[in-house]
Amino acid sequence: MINPLLELKDISHSFLLNSGQNIKVLQNIQLTIVPNEILVILGPSGSGKSTILRILAGLLAPTYGKVFSHEKILQTANPEVSMVFQNFALLPWLTAWENIYIGLDSSALSKEEKELRTKKIITMVGLGGFEEAYPRELSGGMKQKVGLARALVMQRPILFLDEPFSALDVLTAESLRREVLNVWKKKEASLQSLVLVTHNIHEAALMGGRIIVLGTNPGHIRLNIKNDLPYPRDEKSSAFKTLVENIHDIITEVIIPDTPEWVPPALAPHSVEAVPPVNINEILGLLELVASNNGRVDAFALAQKLMKDSVQILLMAKAAELLDLVDTPKNSIVLTEVGKKLVQGDSNEKKQIIQNALMQLKLTQILLEKIEGNPNLSLSYESGAELVHELLPNENSEKVLDTMIQWCRYGEVFNYNDNTKALYKDIPEKNT
Amino acid sequence: MKTYGIYKRQGLSLYDLTAIICIAFLLYGVIATAKRWSGDLTPSAPISLSLKELPLYAVYSLFRASIAYILSFIFAIVVGYAAAKNKMAEKIILPLLDIGQSLPVLGFLPGLVLGLIALFPKNNFGLELACIIMIFTSQTWNMCFSFYSSVKAVPESIQEMGTIVGLSRIQRLFKIELPYSATGLAWNSLVSMAGGWFFLTVCEAFTLENKNFRLPGLGSYMAIAIENGNTQAIFFGIVAMLAVIILMDFVIWRPIIAWTSKFQLDNSSESSSTEIPFMSLLLKESPVVQELLNFLKNIFSRLGFYSSFFNKKYKPLKIAQQYKSSPKKIYLIKVILISILCVLSFTVVGKIYALLITLTKREISLIFIGSFYTFLRVFAALAIASLWTIPIGIFIGSSPKWTRIFQPIIQIIASFPAPMIFPLVLIILQFFGIRMGAGACFLMLIGVQWYLLFNVLAGAIGISHQLRDSFRLMGVSKKQTWLKLYLPSIFPSLVTGWIAAAGSAWNASIVAEYIQSQGTTLSTLGLGALISDATAKANYGVLTASLLLMIGIVIITNRLLWQPLLQFSENRFPMEQR
């Protein structure tokens, strides 16, 4: 077996939120990175994929478990790793040249050598002519090229890419992906292995030699897929399409399982469902789209058509399903009878249907019970978040509560006052 | 705004000439200051009202203020950095800064002066140092806060980038953290320097234990001029002070602020004035300056300063330990800190107690009644200042043309140390039959209204143009536009202004309620007057009690009034939604 460059053993990690809540984001992660591979870590938001990357880079010490670099325990920032960031992480007051040059600031090379290297990299990524440009003068794609050049100029064996294309438009992202693949294939800048973190299935299939699919709550490794398709990959080929569909099925299964995971009743007395962080208007929009498509669409095809992230579409579908507005057999989204009524109704009827649907949710019932249990018909945000945390210990309770507030405001189930930070119900007037 | 090439020219250019004058002036100042510091102790320096001496006095004052400012800057960087980088230090430093900010600095003058003179009985070092420390304690706190919050606000990905690239702590400070805080530090420096002039003029001439203390400078010059009723000297004293302030503004602050605009984070600032101040050009275009800079660089690199400091060899930083800090070590540090604190507070409390039991009943009741009156004056001054600064500030701020004209003028007027002209204003007030009680309030108003105007102006500049246009399109009445748009928009800045103004109003009461002029002492009932009076008469019991009460009142109003108001304004009228 080849000696791994980097290895994670039994990694678990928890974050302490400002609210004092402890959230477990990673559980029992085992992972190796070997020379000459592109490893893709794929997962929906909240699966802890960026956390894995930061632990591998030595930016973050895991709560539990060990990180090995060449079979030695890693105790500092990993000196073999360079990184490209989602939001570019460029210094706004430095030119493109200076931003790249900073990658060599701490190296022992001579000044001439540093300048030579910088020049070479600039030509390689196609930034020639933009040396004196400030980040504000550059488009998103050009900015990320600077970020890439800064990482490559260090000539480190491992390159980490943390959702590097997600802030770019579709076409720019596509061309940059090809560029990164080229750099890796030619083994330029002494690059050996790439680790890419993404939530984009298409991107994973296009680039990954090995794809790790993560599950959520807490983040864990769901599957390890080997992808032997030769580079450059033909997206039209049936092999590529099959691969994408397979991964998609797995992700769908993660987000909207057909067979609900069995939970011991003692742990979930109310079987409360966590609401996904989706805007209520997005749900309504999704329903309209499904209706205009004769009441049935394929989630993945829809994502591609809208050029949206399929994970986001799946979350919307999950939210709609929670409210009983759609069913999700396999990858499809199908309107229910209630869903059809909602699409045809006027805005008052829509509100009424959402209200009824919300009242069916255990979480709504529990929150309402608390609000109505209070003599002035209100509940502080803090106690609301605490309550959610008790019911759903693995979720970010504030996110869940924010979503609930937003939905319930629309459905007029209860209201929220941001000044007093309280959930409340209007006291019914006696005369009406 | 690209880099400007260095033109190789023959002979001396205008830039060179300016540079040489500046350098010569600097040398002259250093020598004059050194001479004064090492000279025999002269607690009450003779002040000559002749015009010939005035430039030298200006140099003395300028150097005092500058040394204090440089100390404040270094202190702010060290303390702000420690608080931002170390959780433990943060917990200790932040409350201390908060207290430091609310100290009525002037009340500590006597202790400091006597102590330092005892330390340096032979020369003027102690006396000068006391003055500088007073100025320092008036200017450093806001700079500390500014640097601390800027470092805290550096995006996480930028910090991570620094770690991955392998920047050392020093490199990180110079490449990332200082640039990120440059804009905030520059503006806060400006405010600090203005506050510094205020205290400088007070500290240059004061009475302690019935003895007159005088340090040669513009402040003491003015004091003597007013005392002698020498109109010509008064006039030129004011002119000299204004000249120093305007010169500083042109030579130092404008270039610095123009330079820091490069580090502004939002990308929309391109449209801000592209005019390049003379001094920035000077730095780039004068061969003399370039030669000098190269010379300094050479010396530094010879000393190995550069190589060891900036080009530190790559050594990765240790992984941030989230949970693994050993509780034993923390416990030990806590025990040591608490025991030091206990010992300190026991001795201090003992000393204070010994002073406080000397108070008579009459004195105690005077202190409480006095603080009530001063309290009223502070808030009256704030109310009057608000009445005129809000409409004027909004009017000027909402028109780019007026802003361009008035902002620099206001900046200079705000920097002018009000205590210098207090006796003068008082004479005028008395002419109109206004008594000292109301007069003190008026003097405080003169001192603090600029903080308010400045902040309202900044808020008004930020009022959204889209919102203003939409209000006009909807045909909203003037009154409603003010109530619904202008006032809510400036409210957060207004609160910030109130906090700054209230703090300095308390401080100003010490000089505004008790004024010595032409051989007589004018004072009114108030906490500030009590402090000044106790200082002059060496009544340390009253001094201690009044000081403690003032600190207490400032801290309590901060906690109970200003902080909640600030929080409310930030929640209710958040900035980013505009």
JSON list of C-alpha atoms in Angstrom, two decimals, chain A residues 244-410:
[
{"chain": "A", "resi": 244, "resn": "VAL", "atom": "CA", "xyz": [-23.98, 11.51, -11.44]},
{"chain": "A", "resi": 245, "resn": "GLU", "atom": "CA", "xyz": [-27.33, 9.81, -11.03]},
{"chain": "A", "resi": 246, "resn": "ASN", "atom": "CA", "xyz": [-25.90, 7.34, -8.55]},
{"chain": "A", "resi": 247, "resn": "ILE", "atom": "CA", "xyz": [-24.39, 10.05, -6.42]},
{"chain": "A", "resi": 248, "resn": "HIS", "atom": "CA", "xyz": [-27.60, 11.99, -6.68]},
{"chain": "A", "resi": 249, "resn": "ASP", "atom": "CA", "xyz": [-29.63, 9.06, -5.42]},
{"chain": "A", "resi": 250, "resn": "ILE", "atom": "CA", "xyz": [-27.33, 8.76, -2.45]},
{"chain": "A", "resi": 251, "resn": "ILE", "atom": "CA", "xyz": [-27.57, 12.43, -1.58]},
{"chain": "A", "resi": 252, "resn": "THR", "atom": "CA", "xyz": [-31.34, 12.35, -1.96]},
{"chain": "A", "resi": 253, "resn": "GLU", "atom": "CA", "xyz": [-31.44, 9.39, 0.35]},
{"chain": "A", "resi": 254, "resn": "VAL", "atom": "CA", "xyz": [-29.41, 11.43, 2.86]},
{"chain": "A", "resi": 255, "resn": "ILE", "atom": "CA", "xyz": [-31.77, 14.39, 2.76]},
{"chain": "A", "resi": 256, "resn": "ILE", "atom": "CA", "xyz": [-35.18, 12.81, 2.15]},
{"chain": "A", "resi": 257, "resn": "PRO", "atom": "CA", "xyz": [-34.93, 9.17, 3.14]},
{"chain": "A", "resi": 258, "resn": "ASP", "atom": "CA", "xyz": [-37.68, 6.98, 1.70]},
{"chain": "A", "resi": 259, "resn": "THR", "atom": "CA", "xyz": [-37.55, 4.81, 4.77]},
{"chain": "A", "resi": 260, "resn": "PRO", "atom": "CA", "xyz": [-37.24, 6.93, 7.84]},
{"chain": "A", "resi": 261, "resn": "GLU", "atom": "CA", "xyz": [-34.33, 6.00, 10.06]},
{"chain": "A", "resi": 262, "resn": "TRP", "atom": "CA", "xyz": [-35.48, 4.03, 13.02]},
{"chain": "A", "resi": 263, "resn": "VAL", "atom": "CA", "xyz": [-35.08, 5.94, 16.26]},
{"chain": "A", "resi": 264, "resn": "PRO", "atom": "CA", "xyz": [-35.59, 4.34, 19.65]},
{"chain": "A", "resi": 265, "resn": "PRO", "atom": "CA", "xyz": [-38.86, 5.76, 20.99]},
{"chain": "A", "resi": 266, "resn": "ALA", "atom": "CA", "xyz": [-37.20, 6.62, 24.30]},
{"chain": "A", "resi": 267, "resn": "LEU", "atom": "CA", "xyz": [-34.95, 9.11, 22.55]},
{"chain": "A", "resi": 268, "resn": "ALA", "atom": "CA", "xyz": [-37.66, 10.77, 20.53]},
{"chain": "A", "resi": 269, "resn": "PRO", "atom": "CA", "xyz": [-40.83, 10.94, 22.61]},
{"chain": "A", "resi": 270, "resn": "HIS", "atom": "CA", "xyz": [-42.53, 13.38, 20.29]},
{"chain": "A", "resi": 271, "resn": "SER", "atom": "CA", "xyz": [-40.71, 12.36, 17.08]},
{"chain": "A", "resi": 272, "resn": "VAL", "atom": "CA", "xyz": [-40.17, 16.03, 16.32]},
{"chain": "A", "resi": 273, "resn": "GLU", "atom": "CA", "xyz": [-38.97, 16.79, 12.80]},
{"chain": "A", "resi": 274, "resn": "ALA", "atom": "CA", "xyz": [-36.29, 19.41, 12.24]},
{"chain": "A", "resi": 275, "resn": "VAL", "atom": "CA", "xyz": [-37.42, 21.99, 9.69]},
{"chain": "A", "resi": 276, "resn": "PRO", "atom": "CA", "xyz": [-34.81, 22.63, 6.97]},
{"chain": "A", "resi": 277, "resn": "PRO", "atom": "CA", "xyz": [-33.64, 26.26, 6.65]},
{"chain": "A", "resi": 278, "resn": "VAL", "atom": "CA", "xyz": [-35.80, 27.17, 3.67]},
{"chain": "A", "resi": 279, "resn": "ASN", "atom": "CA", "xyz": [-37.70, 30.36, 2.96]},
{"chain": "A", "resi": 280, "resn": "ILE", "atom": "CA", "xyz": [-41.48, 29.92, 2.81]},
{"chain": "A", "resi": 281, "resn": "ASN", "atom": "CA", "xyz": [-41.59, 31.77, -0.51]},
{"chain": "A", "resi": 282, "resn": "GLU", "atom": "CA", "xyz": [-39.15, 29.26, -1.96]},
{"chain": "A", "resi": 283, "resn": "ILE", "atom": "CA", "xyz": [-41.52, 26.47, -1.00]},
{"chain": "A", "resi": 284, "resn": "LEU", "atom": "CA", "xyz": [-44.44, 28.26, -2.66]},
{"chain": "A", "resi": 285, "resn": "GLY", "atom": "CA", "xyz": [-42.29, 28.88, -5.75]},
{"chain": "A", "resi": 286, "resn": "LEU", "atom": "CA", "xyz": [-41.32, 25.23, -5.91]},
{"chain": "A", "resi": 287, "resn": "LEU", "atom": "CA", "xyz": [-44.98, 24.20, -5.77]},
{"chain": "A", "resi": 288, "resn": "GLU", "atom": "CA", "xyz": [-45.82, 26.53, -8.65]},
{"chain": "A", "resi": 289, "resn": "LEU", "atom": "CA", "xyz": [-43.02, 25.03, -10.71]},
{"chain": "A", "resi": 290, "resn": "VAL", "atom": "CA", "xyz": [-44.12, 21.48, -9.98]},
{"chain": "A", "resi": 291, "resn": "ALA", "atom": "CA", "xyz": [-47.73, 22.38, -10.83]},
{"chain": "A", "resi": 292, "resn": "SER", "atom": "CA", "xyz": [-46.71, 23.90, -14.15]},
{"chain": "A", "resi": 293, "resn": "ASN", "atom": "CA", "xyz": [-44.96, 20.64, -14.90]},
{"chain": "A", "resi": 294, "resn": "ASN", "atom": "CA", "xyz": [-48.18, 18.58, -14.52]},
{"chain": "A", "resi": 295, "resn": "GLY", "atom": "CA", "xyz": [-47.62, 18.04, -10.83]},
{"chain": "A", "resi": 296, "resn": "ARG", "atom": "CA", "xyz": [-44.45, 16.01, -11.05]},
{"chain": "A", "resi": 297, "resn": "VAL", "atom": "CA", "xyz": [-40.77, 16.85, -11.59]},
{"chain": "A", "resi": 298, "resn": "ASP", "atom": "CA", "xyz": [-37.45, 15.18, -11.14]},
{"chain": "A", "resi": 299, "resn": "ALA", "atom": "CA", "xyz": [-35.52, 17.04, -8.43]},
{"chain": "A", "resi": 300, "resn": "PHE", "atom": "CA", "xyz": [-32.18, 16.72, -10.18]},
{"chain": "A", "resi": 301, "resn": "ALA", "atom": "CA", "xyz": [-33.50, 17.79, -13.58]},
{"chain": "A", "resi": 302, "resn": "LEU", "atom": "CA", "xyz": [-35.15, 20.78, -11.94]},
{"chain": "A", "resi": 303, "resn": "ALA", "atom": "CA", "xyz": [-31.89, 21.80, -10.28]},
{"chain": "A", "resi": 304, "resn": "GLN", "atom": "CA", "xyz": [-30.09, 21.65, -13.59]},
{"chain": "A", "resi": 305, "resn": "LYS", "atom": "CA", "xyz": [-32.81, 23.59, -15.35]},
{"chain": "A", "resi": 306, "resn": "LEU", "atom": "CA", "xyz": [-32.74, 26.34, -12.73]},
{"chain": "A", "resi": 307, "resn": "MET", "atom": "CA", "xyz": [-28.93, 26.20, -12.51]},
{"chain": "A", "resi": 308, "resn": "LYS", "atom": "CA", "xyz": [-29.47, 25.84, -8.81]},
{"chain": "A", "resi": 309, "resn": "ASP", "atom": "CA", "xyz": [-27.70, 23.66, -6.34]},
{"chain": "A", "resi": 310, "resn": "SER", "atom": "CA", "xyz": [-29.54, 20.35, -6.24]},
{"chain": "A", "resi": 311, "resn": "VAL", "atom": "CA", "xyz": [-29.06, 20.13, -2.48]},
{"chain": "A", "resi": 312, "resn": "GLN", "atom": "CA", "xyz": [-31.00, 23.37, -2.06]},
{"chain": "A", "resi": 313, "resn": "ILE", "atom": "CA", "xyz": [-33.84, 21.98, -4.25]},
{"chain": "A", "resi": 314, "resn": "LEU", "atom": "CA", "xyz": [-33.87, 18.83, -2.16]},
{"chain": "A", "resi": 315, "resn": "LEU", "atom": "CA", "xyz": [-34.10, 20.85, 1.05]},
{"chain": "A", "resi": 316, "resn": "MET", "atom": "CA", "xyz": [-37.06, 22.75, -0.38]},
{"chain": "A", "resi": 317, "resn": "ALA", "atom": "CA", "xyz": [-38.68, 19.47, -1.33]},
{"chain": "A", "resi": 318, "resn": "LYS", "atom": "CA", "xyz": [-38.06, 18.18, 2.15]},
{"chain": "A", "resi": 319, "resn": "ALA", "atom": "CA", "xyz": [-39.67, 21.25, 3.67]},
{"chain": "A", "resi": 320, "resn": "ALA", "atom": "CA", "xyz": [-42.69, 20.91, 1.37]},
{"chain": "A", "resi": 321, "resn": "GLU", "atom": "CA", "xyz": [-42.96, 17.27, 2.25]},
{"chain": "A", "resi": 322, "resn": "LEU", "atom": "CA", "xyz": [-42.91, 18.07, 5.95]},
{"chain": "A", "resi": 323, "resn": "LEU", "atom": "CA", "xyz": [-45.92, 20.30, 5.35]},
{"chain": "A", "resi": 324, "resn": "ASP", "atom": "CA", "xyz": [-47.59, 17.50, 3.36]},
{"chain": "A", "resi": 325, "resn": "LEU", "atom": "CA", "xyz": [-47.65, 19.59, 0.20]},
{"chain": "A", "resi": 326, "resn": "VAL", "atom": "CA", "xyz": [-45.59, 17.15, -1.89]},
{"chain": "A", "resi": 327, "resn": "ASP", "atom": "CA", "xyz": [-44.50, 13.53, -1.87]},
{"chain": "A", "resi": 328, "resn": "THR", "atom": "CA", "xyz": [-40.99, 12.54, -2.81]},
{"chain": "A", "resi": 329, "resn": "PRO", "atom": "CA", "xyz": [-40.94, 9.05, -4.26]},
{"chain": "A", "resi": 330, "resn": "LYS", "atom": "CA", "xyz": [-37.29, 8.43, -5.22]},
{"chain": "A", "resi": 331, "resn": "ASN", "atom": "CA", "xyz": [-35.97, 11.56, -6.91]},
{"chain": "A", "resi": 332, "resn": "SER", "atom": "CA", "xyz": [-39.32, 12.94, -7.96]},
{"chain": "A", "resi": 333, "resn": "ILE", "atom": "CA", "xyz": [-41.36, 15.70, -6.41]},
{"chain": "A", "resi": 334, "resn": "VAL", "atom": "CA", "xyz": [-45.10, 15.11, -6.71]},
{"chain": "A", "resi": 335, "resn": "LEU", "atom": "CA", "xyz": [-47.85, 17.49, -5.58]},
{"chain": "A", "resi": 336, "resn": "THR", "atom": "CA", "xyz": [-50.30, 16.12, -3.02]},
{"chain": "A", "resi": 337, "resn": "GLU", "atom": "CA", "xyz": [-54.00, 17.00, -3.10]},
{"chain": "A", "resi": 338, "resn": "VAL", "atom": "CA", "xyz": [-53.35, 19.72, -0.52]},
{"chain": "A", "resi": 339, "resn": "GLY", "atom": "CA", "xyz": [-50.46, 20.99, -2.59]},
{"chain": "A", "resi": 340, "resn": "LYS", "atom": "CA", "xyz": [-52.68, 21.23, -5.68]},
{"chain": "A", "resi": 341, "resn": "LYS", "atom": "CA", "xyz": [-55.32, 23.17, -3.73]},
{"chain": "A", "resi": 342, "resn": "LEU", "atom": "CA", "xyz": [-52.66, 25.53, -2.48]},
{"chain": "A", "resi": 343, "resn": "VAL", "atom": "CA", "xyz": [-51.40, 26.31, -5.97]},
{"chain": "A", "resi": 344, "resn": "GLN", "atom": "CA", "xyz": [-54.94, 27.10, -7.16]},
{"chain": "A", "resi": 345, "resn": "GLY", "atom": "CA", "xyz": [-55.93, 29.13, -4.12]},
{"chain": "A", "resi": 346, "resn": "ASP", "atom": "CA", "xyz": [-55.76, 32.90, -3.71]},
{"chain": "A", "resi": 347, "resn": "SER", "atom": "CA", "xyz": [-53.37, 34.40, -1.21]},
{"chain": "A", "resi": 348, "resn": "ASN", "atom": "CA", "xyz": [-55.85, 34.06, 1.67]},
{"chain": "A", "resi": 349, "resn": "GLU", "atom": "CA", "xyz": [-56.49, 30.41, 0.91]},
{"chain": "A", "resi": 350, "resn": "LYS", "atom": "CA", "xyz": [-52.77, 29.78, 0.58]},
{"chain": "A", "resi": 351, "resn": "LYS", "atom": "CA", "xyz": [-52.24, 31.26, 4.01]},
{"chain": "A", "resi": 352, "resn": "GLN", "atom": "CA", "xyz": [-55.03, 29.08, 5.42]},
{"chain": "A", "resi": 353, "resn": "ILE", "atom": "CA", "xyz": [-53.55, 25.90, 3.94]},
{"chain": "A", "resi": 354, "resn": "ILE", "atom": "CA", "xyz": [-50.07, 26.68, 5.25]},
{"chain": "A", "resi": 355, "resn": "GLN", "atom": "CA", "xyz": [-51.58, 27.42, 8.64]},
{"chain": "A", "resi": 356, "resn": "ASN", "atom": "CA", "xyz": [-53.35, 24.06, 8.71]},
{"chain": "A", "resi": 357, "resn": "ALA", "atom": "CA", "xyz": [-50.20, 22.29, 7.56]},
{"chain": "A", "resi": 358, "resn": "LEU", "atom": "CA", "xyz": [-48.11, 24.00, 10.22]},
{"chain": "A", "resi": 359, "resn": "MET", "atom": "CA", "xyz": [-50.58, 23.02, 12.91]},
{"chain": "A", "resi": 360, "resn": "GLN", "atom": "CA", "xyz": [-49.90, 19.39, 12.03]},
{"chain": "A", "resi": 361, "resn": "LEU", "atom": "CA", "xyz": [-46.20, 19.75, 12.89]},
{"chain": "A", "resi": 362, "resn": "LYS", "atom": "CA", "xyz": [-45.25, 18.53, 16.33]},
{"chain": "A", "resi": 363, "resn": "LEU", "atom": "CA", "xyz": [-42.79, 21.41, 16.71]},
{"chain": "A", "resi": 364, "resn": "THR", "atom": "CA", "xyz": [-45.52, 24.01, 16.04]},
{"chain": "A", "resi": 365, "resn": "GLN", "atom": "CA", "xyz": [-47.81, 22.35, 18.54]},
{"chain": "A", "resi": 366, "resn": "ILE", "atom": "CA", "xyz": [-45.17, 22.33, 21.25]},
{"chain": "A", "resi": 367, "resn": "LEU", "atom": "CA", "xyz": [-44.20, 25.97, 20.65]},
{"chain": "A", "resi": 368, "resn": "LEU", "atom": "CA", "xyz": [-47.85, 27.06, 20.62]},
{"chain": "A", "resi": 369, "resn": "GLU", "atom": "CA", "xyz": [-48.51, 25.15, 23.81]},
{"chain": "A", "resi": 370, "resn": "LYS", "atom": "CA", "xyz": [-45.69, 27.06, 25.51]},
{"chain": "A", "resi": 371, "resn": "ILE", "atom": "CA", "xyz": [-46.86, 30.42, 24.17]},
{"chain": "A", "resi": 372, "resn": "GLU", "atom": "CA", "xyz": [-50.44, 29.81, 25.20]},
{"chain": "A", "resi": 373, "resn": "GLY", "atom": "CA", "xyz": [-49.33, 28.45, 28.56]},
{"chain": "A", "resi": 374, "resn": "ASN", "atom": "CA", "xyz": [-47.99, 31.89, 29.39]},
{"chain": "A", "resi": 375, "resn": "PRO", "atom": "CA", "xyz": [-50.56, 34.37, 30.74]},
{"chain": "A", "resi": 376, "resn": "ASN", "atom": "CA", "xyz": [-49.49, 37.14, 28.34]},
{"chain": "A", "resi": 377, "resn": "LEU", "atom": "CA", "xyz": [-49.41, 34.72, 25.41]},
{"chain": "A", "resi": 378, "resn": "SER", "atom": "CA", "xyz": [-45.71, 35.12, 24.67]},
{"chain": "A", "resi": 379, "resn": "LEU", "atom": "CA", "xyz": [-42.46, 33.20, 24.81]},
{"chain": "A", "resi": 380, "resn": "SER", "atom": "CA", "xyz": [-38.98, 34.67, 24.78]},
{"chain": "A", "resi": 381, "resn": "TYR", "atom": "CA", "xyz": [-36.73, 33.77, 21.85]},
{"chain": "A", "resi": 382, "resn": "GLU", "atom": "CA", "xyz": [-34.21, 32.39, 24.28]},
{"chain": "A", "resi": 383, "resn": "SER", "atom": "CA", "xyz": [-36.58, 29.93, 25.91]},
{"chain": "A", "resi": 384, "resn": "GLY", "atom": "CA", "xyz": [-37.86, 29.03, 22.46]},
{"chain": "A", "resi": 385, "resn": "ALA", "atom": "CA", "xyz": [-34.33, 28.17, 21.33]},
{"chain": "A", "resi": 386, "resn": "GLU", "atom": "CA", "xyz": [-33.77, 26.21, 24.53]},
{"chain": "A", "resi": 387, "resn": "LEU", "atom": "CA", "xyz": [-36.93, 24.25, 23.91]},
{"chain": "A", "resi": 388, "resn": "VAL", "atom": "CA", "xyz": [-35.88, 23.42, 20.35]},
{"chain": "A", "resi": 389, "resn": "HIS", "atom": "CA", "xyz": [-32.48, 22.36, 21.63]},
{"chain": "A", "resi": 390, "resn": "GLU", "atom": "CA", "xyz": [-34.08, 19.91, 24.06]},
{"chain": "A", "resi": 391, "resn": "LEU", "atom": "CA", "xyz": [-36.22, 18.44, 21.31]},
{"chain": "A", "resi": 392, "resn": "LEU", "atom": "CA", "xyz": [-33.50, 18.39, 18.62]},
{"chain": "A", "resi": 393, "resn": "PRO", "atom": "CA", "xyz": [-30.14, 18.22, 20.36]},
{"chain": "A", "resi": 394, "resn": "ASN", "atom": "CA", "xyz": [-28.18, 17.73, 17.13]},
{"chain": "A", "resi": 395, "resn": "GLU", "atom": "CA", "xyz": [-29.56, 20.74, 15.31]},
{"chain": "A", "resi": 396, "resn": "ASN", "atom": "CA", "xyz": [-28.59, 24.39, 15.42]},
{"chain": "A", "resi": 397, "resn": "SER", "atom": "CA", "xyz": [-31.57, 25.41, 17.50]},
{"chain": "A", "resi": 398, "resn": "GLU", "atom": "CA", "xyz": [-31.49, 29.07, 16.51]},
{"chain": "A", "resi": 399, "resn": "LYS", "atom": "CA", "xyz": [-31.56, 28.21, 12.82]},
{"chain": "A", "resi": 400, "resn": "VAL", "atom": "CA", "xyz": [-34.51, 25.88, 13.37]},
{"chain": "A", "resi": 401, "resn": "LEU", "atom": "CA", "xyz": [-36.36, 28.46, 15.46]},
{"chain": "A", "resi": 402, "resn": "ASP", "atom": "CA", "xyz": [-35.70, 31.22, 12.88]},
{"chain": "A", "resi": 403, "resn": "THR", "atom": "CA", "xyz": [-37.20, 29.03, 10.17]},
{"chain": "A", "resi": 404, "resn": "MET", "atom": "CA", "xyz": [-40.20, 28.21, 12.36]},
{"chain": "A", "resi": 405, "resn": "ILE", "atom": "CA", "xyz": [-40.77, 31.90, 13.11]},
{"chain": "A", "resi": 406, "resn": "GLN", "atom": "CA", "xyz": [-40.60, 32.74, 9.45]},
{"chain": "A", "resi": 407, "resn": "TRP", "atom": "CA", "xyz": [-43.08, 30.01, 8.45]},
{"chain": "A", "resi": 408, "resn": "CYS", "atom": "CA", "xyz": [-45.44, 30.68, 11.31]},
{"chain": "A", "resi": 409, "resn": "ARG", "atom": "CA", "xyz": [-45.48, 34.40, 10.60]},
{"chain": "A", "resi": 410, "resn": "TYR", "atom": "CA", "xyz": [-46.62, 33.62, 7.08]}
]
